[in-house]
XYZ file of C-alpha atoms in Angstrom:
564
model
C -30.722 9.020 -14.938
C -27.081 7.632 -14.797
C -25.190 6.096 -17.323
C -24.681 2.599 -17.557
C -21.768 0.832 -17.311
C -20.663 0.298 -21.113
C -21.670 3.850 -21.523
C -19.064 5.015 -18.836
C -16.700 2.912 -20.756
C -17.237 4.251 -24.390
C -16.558 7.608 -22.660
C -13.851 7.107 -20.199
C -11.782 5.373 -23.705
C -11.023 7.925 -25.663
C -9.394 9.889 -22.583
C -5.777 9.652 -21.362
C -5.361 7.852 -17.990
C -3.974 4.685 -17.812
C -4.273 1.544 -15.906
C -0.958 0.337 -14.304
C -0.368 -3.485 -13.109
C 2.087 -3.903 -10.446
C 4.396 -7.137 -10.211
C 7.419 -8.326 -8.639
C 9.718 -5.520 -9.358
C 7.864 -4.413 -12.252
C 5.162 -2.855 -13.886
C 2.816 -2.913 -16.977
C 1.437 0.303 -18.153
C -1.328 0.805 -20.734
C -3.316 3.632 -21.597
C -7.309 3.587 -20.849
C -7.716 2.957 -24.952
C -5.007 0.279 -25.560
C -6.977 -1.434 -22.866
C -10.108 -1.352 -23.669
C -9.212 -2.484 -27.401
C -7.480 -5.492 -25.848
C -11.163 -6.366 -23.468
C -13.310 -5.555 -26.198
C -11.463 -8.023 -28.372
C -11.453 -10.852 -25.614
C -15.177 -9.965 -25.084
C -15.758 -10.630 -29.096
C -13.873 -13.968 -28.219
C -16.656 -14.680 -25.298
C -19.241 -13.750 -27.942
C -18.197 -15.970 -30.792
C -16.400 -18.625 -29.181
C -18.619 -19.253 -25.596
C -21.946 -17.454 -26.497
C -21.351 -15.444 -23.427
C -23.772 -12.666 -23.241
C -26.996 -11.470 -21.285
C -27.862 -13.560 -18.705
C -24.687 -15.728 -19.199
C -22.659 -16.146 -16.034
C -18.739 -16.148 -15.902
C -16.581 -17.086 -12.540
C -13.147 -15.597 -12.931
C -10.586 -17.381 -10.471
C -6.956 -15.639 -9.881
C -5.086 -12.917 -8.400
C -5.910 -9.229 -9.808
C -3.369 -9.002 -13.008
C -3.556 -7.814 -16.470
C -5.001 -10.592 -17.807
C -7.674 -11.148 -14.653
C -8.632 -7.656 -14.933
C -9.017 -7.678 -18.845
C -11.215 -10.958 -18.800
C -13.569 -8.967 -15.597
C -14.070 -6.134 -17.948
C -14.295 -8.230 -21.361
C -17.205 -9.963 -19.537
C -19.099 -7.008 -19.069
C -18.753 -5.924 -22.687
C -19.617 -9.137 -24.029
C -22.980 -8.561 -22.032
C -22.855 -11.261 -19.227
C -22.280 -11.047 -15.533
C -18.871 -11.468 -13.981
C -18.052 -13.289 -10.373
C -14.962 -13.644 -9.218
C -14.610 -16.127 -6.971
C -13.068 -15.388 -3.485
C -9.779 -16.392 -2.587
C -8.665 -19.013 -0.019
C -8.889 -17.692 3.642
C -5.502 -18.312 5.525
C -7.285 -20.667 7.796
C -8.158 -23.097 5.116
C -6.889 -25.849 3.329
C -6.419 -26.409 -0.459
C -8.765 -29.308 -0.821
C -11.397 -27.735 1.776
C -11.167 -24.570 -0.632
C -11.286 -26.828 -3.861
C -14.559 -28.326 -2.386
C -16.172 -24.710 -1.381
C -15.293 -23.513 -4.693
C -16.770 -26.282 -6.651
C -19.936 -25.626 -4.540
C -20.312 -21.853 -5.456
C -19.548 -22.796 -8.787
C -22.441 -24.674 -9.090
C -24.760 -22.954 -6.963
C -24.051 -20.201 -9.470
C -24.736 -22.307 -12.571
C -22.188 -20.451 -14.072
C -21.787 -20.702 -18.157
C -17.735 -20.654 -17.764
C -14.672 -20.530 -15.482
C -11.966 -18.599 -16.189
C -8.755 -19.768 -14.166
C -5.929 -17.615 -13.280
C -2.005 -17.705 -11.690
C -2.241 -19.488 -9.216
C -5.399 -21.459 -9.435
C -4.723 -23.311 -12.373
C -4.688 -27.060 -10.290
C -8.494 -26.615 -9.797
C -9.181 -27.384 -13.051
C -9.974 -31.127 -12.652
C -11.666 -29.997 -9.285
C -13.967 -27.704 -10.737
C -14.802 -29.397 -14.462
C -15.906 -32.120 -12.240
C -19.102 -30.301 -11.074
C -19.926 -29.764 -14.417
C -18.711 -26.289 -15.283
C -16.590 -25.415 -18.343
C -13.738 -24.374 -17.406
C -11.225 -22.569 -19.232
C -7.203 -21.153 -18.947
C -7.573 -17.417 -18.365
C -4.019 -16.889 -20.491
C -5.398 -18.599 -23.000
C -8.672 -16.388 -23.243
C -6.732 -13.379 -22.845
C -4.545 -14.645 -25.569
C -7.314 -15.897 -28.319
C -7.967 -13.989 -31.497
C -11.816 -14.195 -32.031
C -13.239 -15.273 -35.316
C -15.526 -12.398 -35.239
C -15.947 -8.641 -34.252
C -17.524 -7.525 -30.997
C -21.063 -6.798 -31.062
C -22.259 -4.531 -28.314
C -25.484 -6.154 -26.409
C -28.505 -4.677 -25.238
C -28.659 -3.979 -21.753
C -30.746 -2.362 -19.754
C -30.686 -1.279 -16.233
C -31.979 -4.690 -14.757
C -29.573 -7.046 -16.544
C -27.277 -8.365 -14.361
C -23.987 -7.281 -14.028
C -22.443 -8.533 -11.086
C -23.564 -11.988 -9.378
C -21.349 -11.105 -5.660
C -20.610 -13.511 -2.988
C -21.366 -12.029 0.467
C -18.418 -12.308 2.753
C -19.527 -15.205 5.186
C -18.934 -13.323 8.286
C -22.050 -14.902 10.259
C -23.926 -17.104 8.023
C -22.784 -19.193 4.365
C -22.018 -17.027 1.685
C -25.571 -15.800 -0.374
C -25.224 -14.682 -3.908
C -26.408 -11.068 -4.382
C -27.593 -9.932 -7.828
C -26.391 -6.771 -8.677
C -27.587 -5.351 -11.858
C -26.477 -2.833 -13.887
C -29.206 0.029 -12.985
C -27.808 -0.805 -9.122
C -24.248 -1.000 -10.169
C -24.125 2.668 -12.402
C -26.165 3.926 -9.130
C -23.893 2.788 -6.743
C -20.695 4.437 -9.294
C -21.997 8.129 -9.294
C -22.963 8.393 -5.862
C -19.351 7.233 -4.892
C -18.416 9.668 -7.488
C -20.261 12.842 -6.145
C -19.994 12.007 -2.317
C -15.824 11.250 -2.958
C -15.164 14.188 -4.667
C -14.017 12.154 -7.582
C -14.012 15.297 -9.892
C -11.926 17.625 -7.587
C -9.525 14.666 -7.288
C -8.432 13.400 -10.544
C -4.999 11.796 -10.457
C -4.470 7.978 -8.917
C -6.177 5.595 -7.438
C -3.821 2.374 -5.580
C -5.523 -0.452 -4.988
C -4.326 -4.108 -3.854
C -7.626 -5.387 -2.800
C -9.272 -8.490 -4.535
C -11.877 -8.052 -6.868
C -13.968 -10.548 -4.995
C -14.200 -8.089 -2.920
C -17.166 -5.384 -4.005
C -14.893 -2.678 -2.326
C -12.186 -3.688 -4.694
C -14.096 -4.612 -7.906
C -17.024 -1.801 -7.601
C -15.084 1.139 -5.434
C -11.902 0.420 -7.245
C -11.783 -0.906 -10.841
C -15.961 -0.208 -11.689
C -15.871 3.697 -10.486
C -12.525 4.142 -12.830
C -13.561 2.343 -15.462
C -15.909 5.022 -16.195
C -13.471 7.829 -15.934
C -10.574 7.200 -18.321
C -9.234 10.643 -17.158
C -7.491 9.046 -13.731
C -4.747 6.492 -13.599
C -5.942 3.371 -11.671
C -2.843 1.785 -10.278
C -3.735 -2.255 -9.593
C -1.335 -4.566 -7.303
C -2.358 -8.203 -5.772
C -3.274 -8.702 -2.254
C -0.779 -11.765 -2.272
C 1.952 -9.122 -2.089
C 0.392 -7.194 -0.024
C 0.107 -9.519 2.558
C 3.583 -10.509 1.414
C 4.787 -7.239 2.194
C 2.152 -4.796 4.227
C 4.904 -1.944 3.334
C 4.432 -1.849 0.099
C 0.812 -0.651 0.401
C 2.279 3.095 1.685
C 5.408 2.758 -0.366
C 3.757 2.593 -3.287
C 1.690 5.796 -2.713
C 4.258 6.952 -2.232
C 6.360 6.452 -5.545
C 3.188 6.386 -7.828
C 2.009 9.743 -5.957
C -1.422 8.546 -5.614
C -3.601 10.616 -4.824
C -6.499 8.185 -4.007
C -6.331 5.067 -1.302
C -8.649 2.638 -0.839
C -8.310 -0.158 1.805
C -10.162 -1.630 5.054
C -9.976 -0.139 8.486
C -7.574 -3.181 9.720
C -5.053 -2.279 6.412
C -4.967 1.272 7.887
C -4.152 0.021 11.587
C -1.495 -2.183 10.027
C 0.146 0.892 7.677
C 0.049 3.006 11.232
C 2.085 0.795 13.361
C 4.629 0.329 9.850
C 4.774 3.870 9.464
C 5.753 4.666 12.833
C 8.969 2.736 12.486
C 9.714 3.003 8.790
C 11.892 5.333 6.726
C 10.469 8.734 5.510
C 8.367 8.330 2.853
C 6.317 11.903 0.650
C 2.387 10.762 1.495
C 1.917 14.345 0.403
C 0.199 13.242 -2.536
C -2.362 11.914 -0.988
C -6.013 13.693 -0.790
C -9.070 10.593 -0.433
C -8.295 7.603 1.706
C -11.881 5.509 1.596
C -11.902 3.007 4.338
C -14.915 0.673 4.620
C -15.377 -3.079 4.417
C -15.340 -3.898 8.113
C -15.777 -1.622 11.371
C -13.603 1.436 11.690
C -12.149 1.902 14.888
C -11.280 4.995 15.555
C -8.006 4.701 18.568
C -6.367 2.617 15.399
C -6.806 4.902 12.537
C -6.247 8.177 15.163
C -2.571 6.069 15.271
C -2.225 5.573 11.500
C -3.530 10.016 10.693
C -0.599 10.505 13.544
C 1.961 8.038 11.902
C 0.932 9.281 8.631
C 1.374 12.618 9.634
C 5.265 12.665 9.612
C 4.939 11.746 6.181
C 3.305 14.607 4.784
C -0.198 12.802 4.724
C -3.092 15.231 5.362
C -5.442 13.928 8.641
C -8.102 15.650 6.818
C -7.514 13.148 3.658
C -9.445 10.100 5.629
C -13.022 9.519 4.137
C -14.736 6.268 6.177
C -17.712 4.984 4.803
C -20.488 2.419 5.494
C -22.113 -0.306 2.672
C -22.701 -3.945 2.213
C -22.960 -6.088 -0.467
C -26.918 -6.489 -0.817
C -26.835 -2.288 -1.456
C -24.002 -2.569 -4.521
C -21.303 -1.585 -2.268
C -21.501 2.248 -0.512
C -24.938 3.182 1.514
C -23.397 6.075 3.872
C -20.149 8.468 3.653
C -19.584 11.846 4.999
C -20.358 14.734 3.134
C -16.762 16.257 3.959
C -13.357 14.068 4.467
C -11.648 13.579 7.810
C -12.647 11.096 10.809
C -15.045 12.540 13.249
C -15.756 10.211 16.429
C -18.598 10.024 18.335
C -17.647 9.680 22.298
C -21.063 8.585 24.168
C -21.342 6.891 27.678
C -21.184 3.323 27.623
C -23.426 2.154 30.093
C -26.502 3.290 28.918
C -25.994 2.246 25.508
C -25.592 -1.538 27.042
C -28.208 -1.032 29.403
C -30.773 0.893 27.428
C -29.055 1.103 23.669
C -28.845 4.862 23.921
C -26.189 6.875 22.486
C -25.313 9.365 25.293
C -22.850 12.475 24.546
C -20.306 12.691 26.718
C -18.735 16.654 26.798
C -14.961 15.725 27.099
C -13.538 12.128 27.247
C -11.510 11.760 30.455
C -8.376 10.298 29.672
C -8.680 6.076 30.922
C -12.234 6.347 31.447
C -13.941 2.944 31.040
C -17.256 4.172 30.830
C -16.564 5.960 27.165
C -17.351 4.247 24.100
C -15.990 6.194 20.742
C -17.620 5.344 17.262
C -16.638 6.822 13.836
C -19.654 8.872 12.506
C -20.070 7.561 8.901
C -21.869 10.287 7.456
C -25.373 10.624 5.616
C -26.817 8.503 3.156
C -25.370 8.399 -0.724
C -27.321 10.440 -3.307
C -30.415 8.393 -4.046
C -30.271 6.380 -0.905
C -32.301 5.980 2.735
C -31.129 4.841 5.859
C -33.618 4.496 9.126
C -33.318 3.373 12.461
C -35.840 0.819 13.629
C -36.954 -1.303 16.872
C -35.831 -4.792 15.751
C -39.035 -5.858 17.710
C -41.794 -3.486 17.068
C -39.883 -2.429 13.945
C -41.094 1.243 14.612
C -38.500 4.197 14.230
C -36.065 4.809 17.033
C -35.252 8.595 18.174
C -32.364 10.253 17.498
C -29.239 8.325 19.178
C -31.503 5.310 20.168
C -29.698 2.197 19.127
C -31.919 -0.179 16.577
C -31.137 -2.048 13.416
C -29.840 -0.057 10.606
C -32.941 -0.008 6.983
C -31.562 1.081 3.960
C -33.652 1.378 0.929
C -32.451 3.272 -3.156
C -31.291 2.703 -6.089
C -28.026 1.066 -5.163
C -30.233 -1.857 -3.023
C -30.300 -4.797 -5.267
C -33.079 -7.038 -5.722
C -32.366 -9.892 -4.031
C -30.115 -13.222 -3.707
C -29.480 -15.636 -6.607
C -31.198 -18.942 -5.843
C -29.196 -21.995 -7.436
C -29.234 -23.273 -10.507
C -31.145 -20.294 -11.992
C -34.161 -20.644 -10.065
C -34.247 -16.727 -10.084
C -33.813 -14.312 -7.170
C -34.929 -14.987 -4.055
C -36.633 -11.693 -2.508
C -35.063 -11.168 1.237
C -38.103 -12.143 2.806
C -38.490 -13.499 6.652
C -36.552 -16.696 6.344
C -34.043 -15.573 4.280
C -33.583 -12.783 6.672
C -33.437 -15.051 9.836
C -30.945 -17.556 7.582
C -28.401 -14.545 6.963
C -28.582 -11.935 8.903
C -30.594 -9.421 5.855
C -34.457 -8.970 4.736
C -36.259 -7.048 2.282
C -39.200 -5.903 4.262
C -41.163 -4.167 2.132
C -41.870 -1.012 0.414
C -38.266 -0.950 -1.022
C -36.477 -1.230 2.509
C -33.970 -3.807 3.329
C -33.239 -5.117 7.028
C -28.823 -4.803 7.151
C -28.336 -7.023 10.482
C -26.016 -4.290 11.520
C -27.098 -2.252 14.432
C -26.470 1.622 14.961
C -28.018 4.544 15.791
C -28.623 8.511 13.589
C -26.918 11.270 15.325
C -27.831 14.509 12.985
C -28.482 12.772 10.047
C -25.209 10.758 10.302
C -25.442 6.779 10.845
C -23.239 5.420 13.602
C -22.629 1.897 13.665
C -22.417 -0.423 17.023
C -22.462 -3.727 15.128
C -24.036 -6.959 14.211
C -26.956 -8.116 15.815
C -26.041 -11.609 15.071
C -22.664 -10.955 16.881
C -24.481 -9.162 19.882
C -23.584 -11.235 23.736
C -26.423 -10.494 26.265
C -24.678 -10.696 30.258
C -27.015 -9.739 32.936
C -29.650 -7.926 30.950
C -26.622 -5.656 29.190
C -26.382 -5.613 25.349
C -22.174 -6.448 25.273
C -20.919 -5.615 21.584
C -17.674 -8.131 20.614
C -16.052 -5.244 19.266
C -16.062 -3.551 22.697
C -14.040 -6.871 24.106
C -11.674 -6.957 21.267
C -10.471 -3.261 21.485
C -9.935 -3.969 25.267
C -8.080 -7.272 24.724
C -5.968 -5.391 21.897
C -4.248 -2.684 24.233
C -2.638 -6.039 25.933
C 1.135 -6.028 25.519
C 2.072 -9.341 23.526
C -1.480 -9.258 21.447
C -1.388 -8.796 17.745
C -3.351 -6.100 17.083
C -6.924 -6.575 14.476
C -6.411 -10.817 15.474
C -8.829 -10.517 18.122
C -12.369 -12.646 18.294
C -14.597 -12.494 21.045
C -17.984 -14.532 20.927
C -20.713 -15.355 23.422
C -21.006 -18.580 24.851
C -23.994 -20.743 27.357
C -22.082 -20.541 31.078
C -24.812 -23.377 31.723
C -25.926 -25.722 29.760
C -29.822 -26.095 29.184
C -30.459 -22.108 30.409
C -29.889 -19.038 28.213
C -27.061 -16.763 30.416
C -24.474 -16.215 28.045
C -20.788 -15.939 29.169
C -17.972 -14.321 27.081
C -14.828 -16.576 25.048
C -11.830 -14.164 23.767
C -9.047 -15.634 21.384
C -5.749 -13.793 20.720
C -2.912 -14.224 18.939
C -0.004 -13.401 20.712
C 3.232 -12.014 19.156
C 6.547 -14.275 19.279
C 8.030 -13.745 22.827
C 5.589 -13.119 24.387
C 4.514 -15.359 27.807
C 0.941 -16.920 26.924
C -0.270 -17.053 30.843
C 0.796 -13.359 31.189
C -1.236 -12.464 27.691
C -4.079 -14.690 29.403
C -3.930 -12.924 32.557
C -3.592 -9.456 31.056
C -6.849 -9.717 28.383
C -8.932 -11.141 31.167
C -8.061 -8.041 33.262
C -8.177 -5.685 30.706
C -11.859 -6.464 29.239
C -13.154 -6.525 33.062
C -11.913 -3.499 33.515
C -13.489 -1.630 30.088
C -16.236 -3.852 29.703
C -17.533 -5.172 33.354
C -17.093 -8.771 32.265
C -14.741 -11.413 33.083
C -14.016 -13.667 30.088
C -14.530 -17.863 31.083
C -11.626 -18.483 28.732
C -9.158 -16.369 27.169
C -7.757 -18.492 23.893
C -4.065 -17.890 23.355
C -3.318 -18.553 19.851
C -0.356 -18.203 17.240
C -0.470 -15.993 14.416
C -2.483 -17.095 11.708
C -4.969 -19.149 13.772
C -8.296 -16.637 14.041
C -10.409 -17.224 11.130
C -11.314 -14.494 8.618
C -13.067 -13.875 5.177
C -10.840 -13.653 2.599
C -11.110 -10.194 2.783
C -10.024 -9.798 6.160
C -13.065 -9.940 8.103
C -12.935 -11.645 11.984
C -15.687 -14.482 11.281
C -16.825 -14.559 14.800
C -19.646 -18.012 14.439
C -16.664 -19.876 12.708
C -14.079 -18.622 15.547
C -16.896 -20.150 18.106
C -16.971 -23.900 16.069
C -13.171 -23.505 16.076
C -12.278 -22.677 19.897
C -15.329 -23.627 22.050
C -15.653 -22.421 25.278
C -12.843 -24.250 27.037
């Protein structure tokens, strides 16, 4: 048995770490108890004031601040289940956004709406679909008429009611309760060696993220002996710098990012001035496919800082499993370097002895390590859905205590089990016996899972399985491309047969000749891949769609670009 959330909190309070909000040139330090006096007293405001409690749903809306991250954590302790809503996705606009807001708003039926800097003119937007929707200042700011009460949860109530990213189907609404949620906590815990490394975690990453709200905020709260330093992804992306220039000055010894943040932090810290990443002993990647040419450039960048290679820790989850389902058992990338052209023609994960330097035919993958305490993870034949061998490529099963139940239906119609349609709708299905079908394929080498990618995303040519990400790391070595803004997708050469034919879009640095990019992608993924692109999509930055997160969004690139 694990403790549940509140539990973790009641503990972690009466320790001396603090939480630390980053702003523009400033910063807002409290210790773990000032904090939690300030949530508990907003969460006795929820009680009283908005009957918020078990089974009561609250949407938070804004940038991660003191006041956001107060009102996520008052929601918990006032017993109801917190979303917070994704932010818009740079290809967007405002009153698109507004619109798909509203929508998840009321798909979620939620009891309030808490809106945050700078969200505030959605009010109007969002009242209109019915919801209540309330100032998030002002909530932080209320003095409740009453004292909190501390409600009875168990480890099915819900806790967390998550958007899925959108990557290759609409967004689904994944239940998370707290059983799944204190699960998901300790096995990060153990597998991270949280207890060896007590000191400070930096995060900018949203909390609409899981990876930021479960991996960063949720796994603290229940510490109270580490400092949890919080910043806003709006300066990050504002400033990309700032992510390793803060480790630096707050001499964090905990990171936590995507694989693309890591990429960008390499190609900064080649060029920028010295910086003491000596601190530094756990940086978690996850969220979206490691690849490992980019981060072998950020450990070597890093490097001549003082950061330790052996420090990196990648990792493997979704959203439907809480957040983590696989990390290694010891930190440091490990890559797996297999032949390529069996594993398109016959999905089998070769070992090749020694890579030979500008050899097409070698495919490297991170290893991602074994399965969390108190999860599963199998390898099956998406047809016959029998068990592949070792290093046979299938789709990747996960089944434990971190898998969640199911998706939210809307308008509380309950959850909706993963069954065969929703499975063919989004990419995931619970198929029994506890197991649930990821979309994601990969392959077990020793225990470890290995991951090729989606199975939605796959592009068929000739009989060959062709994996986008393949085509993208070719088309990224181009001079002129900007690296982690590459999309490839599959397209029909001919219409009314089934041959598909491959589309890459780029976008190019400033300066650089678009026929000469064209020219030099086409090349460069016929080259490493075998297949010439029909079109090669020149594009400026800012044009290839992604999940608010930062994920490529590969169906929605497709409806964007076309074919010609």
């Amino acid at each position: 048995m694990v403790e549940l959330l509140l539990e973790g909190i009641e503990r972690a309070r009466s320790q001396n770490g603090r939480i630390v909000f980053l702003g523009a040139g400033a910063e807002d330090v409290l210790g773990w108890s000032t904090f939690f006096a300030e949530a508990e007293r907003v969460a006795a405001w929820l009680q009283g004031a908005r009957g918020i409690g078990p089974q009561r749903r609250v949407v938070v809306l804004a940038l991660p601040s003191r006041a956001m991250v107060t009102a996520v954590v008052a929601v918990w302790m006032a017993g109801g289940s917190v979303t917070c809503a994704p932010t818009p996705a740079r290809t967007i606009d405002l009153p698109t956004y507004a619109e798909q807001t509203r929508e998840r708003v009321a798909a979620l039926d939620a009891d309030l709406v808490l809106l945050g800097t700078p969200y505030e003119t959605l009010r109007d937007a969002l009242a209109g679909g019915g919801a209540k929707v309330e100032d998030l200042a002002d909530v932080v700011a209320a003095r409740p008429s009453g004292v909190w009460e501390r409600p009875a949860l168990t480890a099915a109530s819900l806790a967390v009611a998550q958007f899925t990213s959108g990557t290759t189907a609409d967004p689904k609404i994944v239940q998370v309760s707290h059983g799944n949620l204190a699960a998901n906590i300790w096995g990060i815990r153990e597998r991270a060696r949280h207890e060896e490394v007590h000191g400070r975690l930096l995060t900018w990453l949203p909390l609409s993220h899981d990876m930021g709200l479960i991996g960063a905020l949720a796994v603290h709260l229940t510490c109270g002996r580490c400092d949890l330093i919080v910043g806003s992804p709006a300066d990050y992306l504002a400033s990309p710098s700032s992510w390793m220039a803060n480790a630096a000055t707050y001499r964090a010894t905990v990171l936590v990012g995507p694989a693309s943040a890591y990429a960008m932090a390499g190609r900064l810290l080649a060029v920028g001035p010295r910086l003491d990443l000596s601190s530094v002993r756990v940086a978690l990647c996850g969220g979206e496919r490691i690849e490992p040419e980019a981060i072998e450039r950020f450990l070597d960048a890093a490097a001549r800082h003082g950061f330790d290679r052996e420090a990196f820790l990648p990792a493997y989850g979704l959203a439907e499993a809480t957040l983590a389902v696989t990390m290694p058992s010891a930190p440091g990338l490990r890559v797996d370097e297999i032949d390529a052209d069996p594993l398109t023609r016959r999905q089998v994960a070769v070992p090749v002895p020694v890579a030979e330097p500008g050899r097409a035919s070698v495919r490297r993958l991170a290893r991602l390590g074994p399965p969390m305490p108190g999860m599963q993870v199998r390898v099956v034949d998406p047809k016959t859905r029998l068990s592949c061998p070792d290093r046979t490529v299938g789709e990747v099963h996960v089944s434990g205590t971190s898998v969640t139940a199911g998706y939210l239906e809307p308008n509380r119609a309950g959850p909706r089990q993963r069954d065969h349609d929703a499975h063919e709708a989004s990419g995931f299905g619970q198929l029994g016996a506890g197991w649930l079908a990821t979309g994601d394929l990969g392959y077990l080498a020793d225990g470890e899972l290995v991951v090729c990618g989606r199975a939605k995303d796959l592009i068929i040519i000739g009989g060959r399985n062709v994996h986008p990400e393949e085509i993208e790391q070719a088309a990224t070595r181009v001079p002129g491309v900007r690296p982690g803004n590459v999309v490839a997708y599959a397209t029909i050469r001919t219409p009314g047969t089934s041959t598909e034919a491959v589309v890459v879009a780029v976008e190019a640095r400033p300066g650089h000749d678009e026929d000469t990019i064209r020219g030099g992608v086409a090349e460069a993924v016929l080259a490493s891949v075998g297949v010439r692109p029909v079109q090669v999509h020149v594009l400026p930055p800012g044009s290839i769609p992604k999940t608010p997160s930062g994920k490529l969004q590969r169906a929605q690139a497709a409806t964007m670009f076309g074919s010609v």
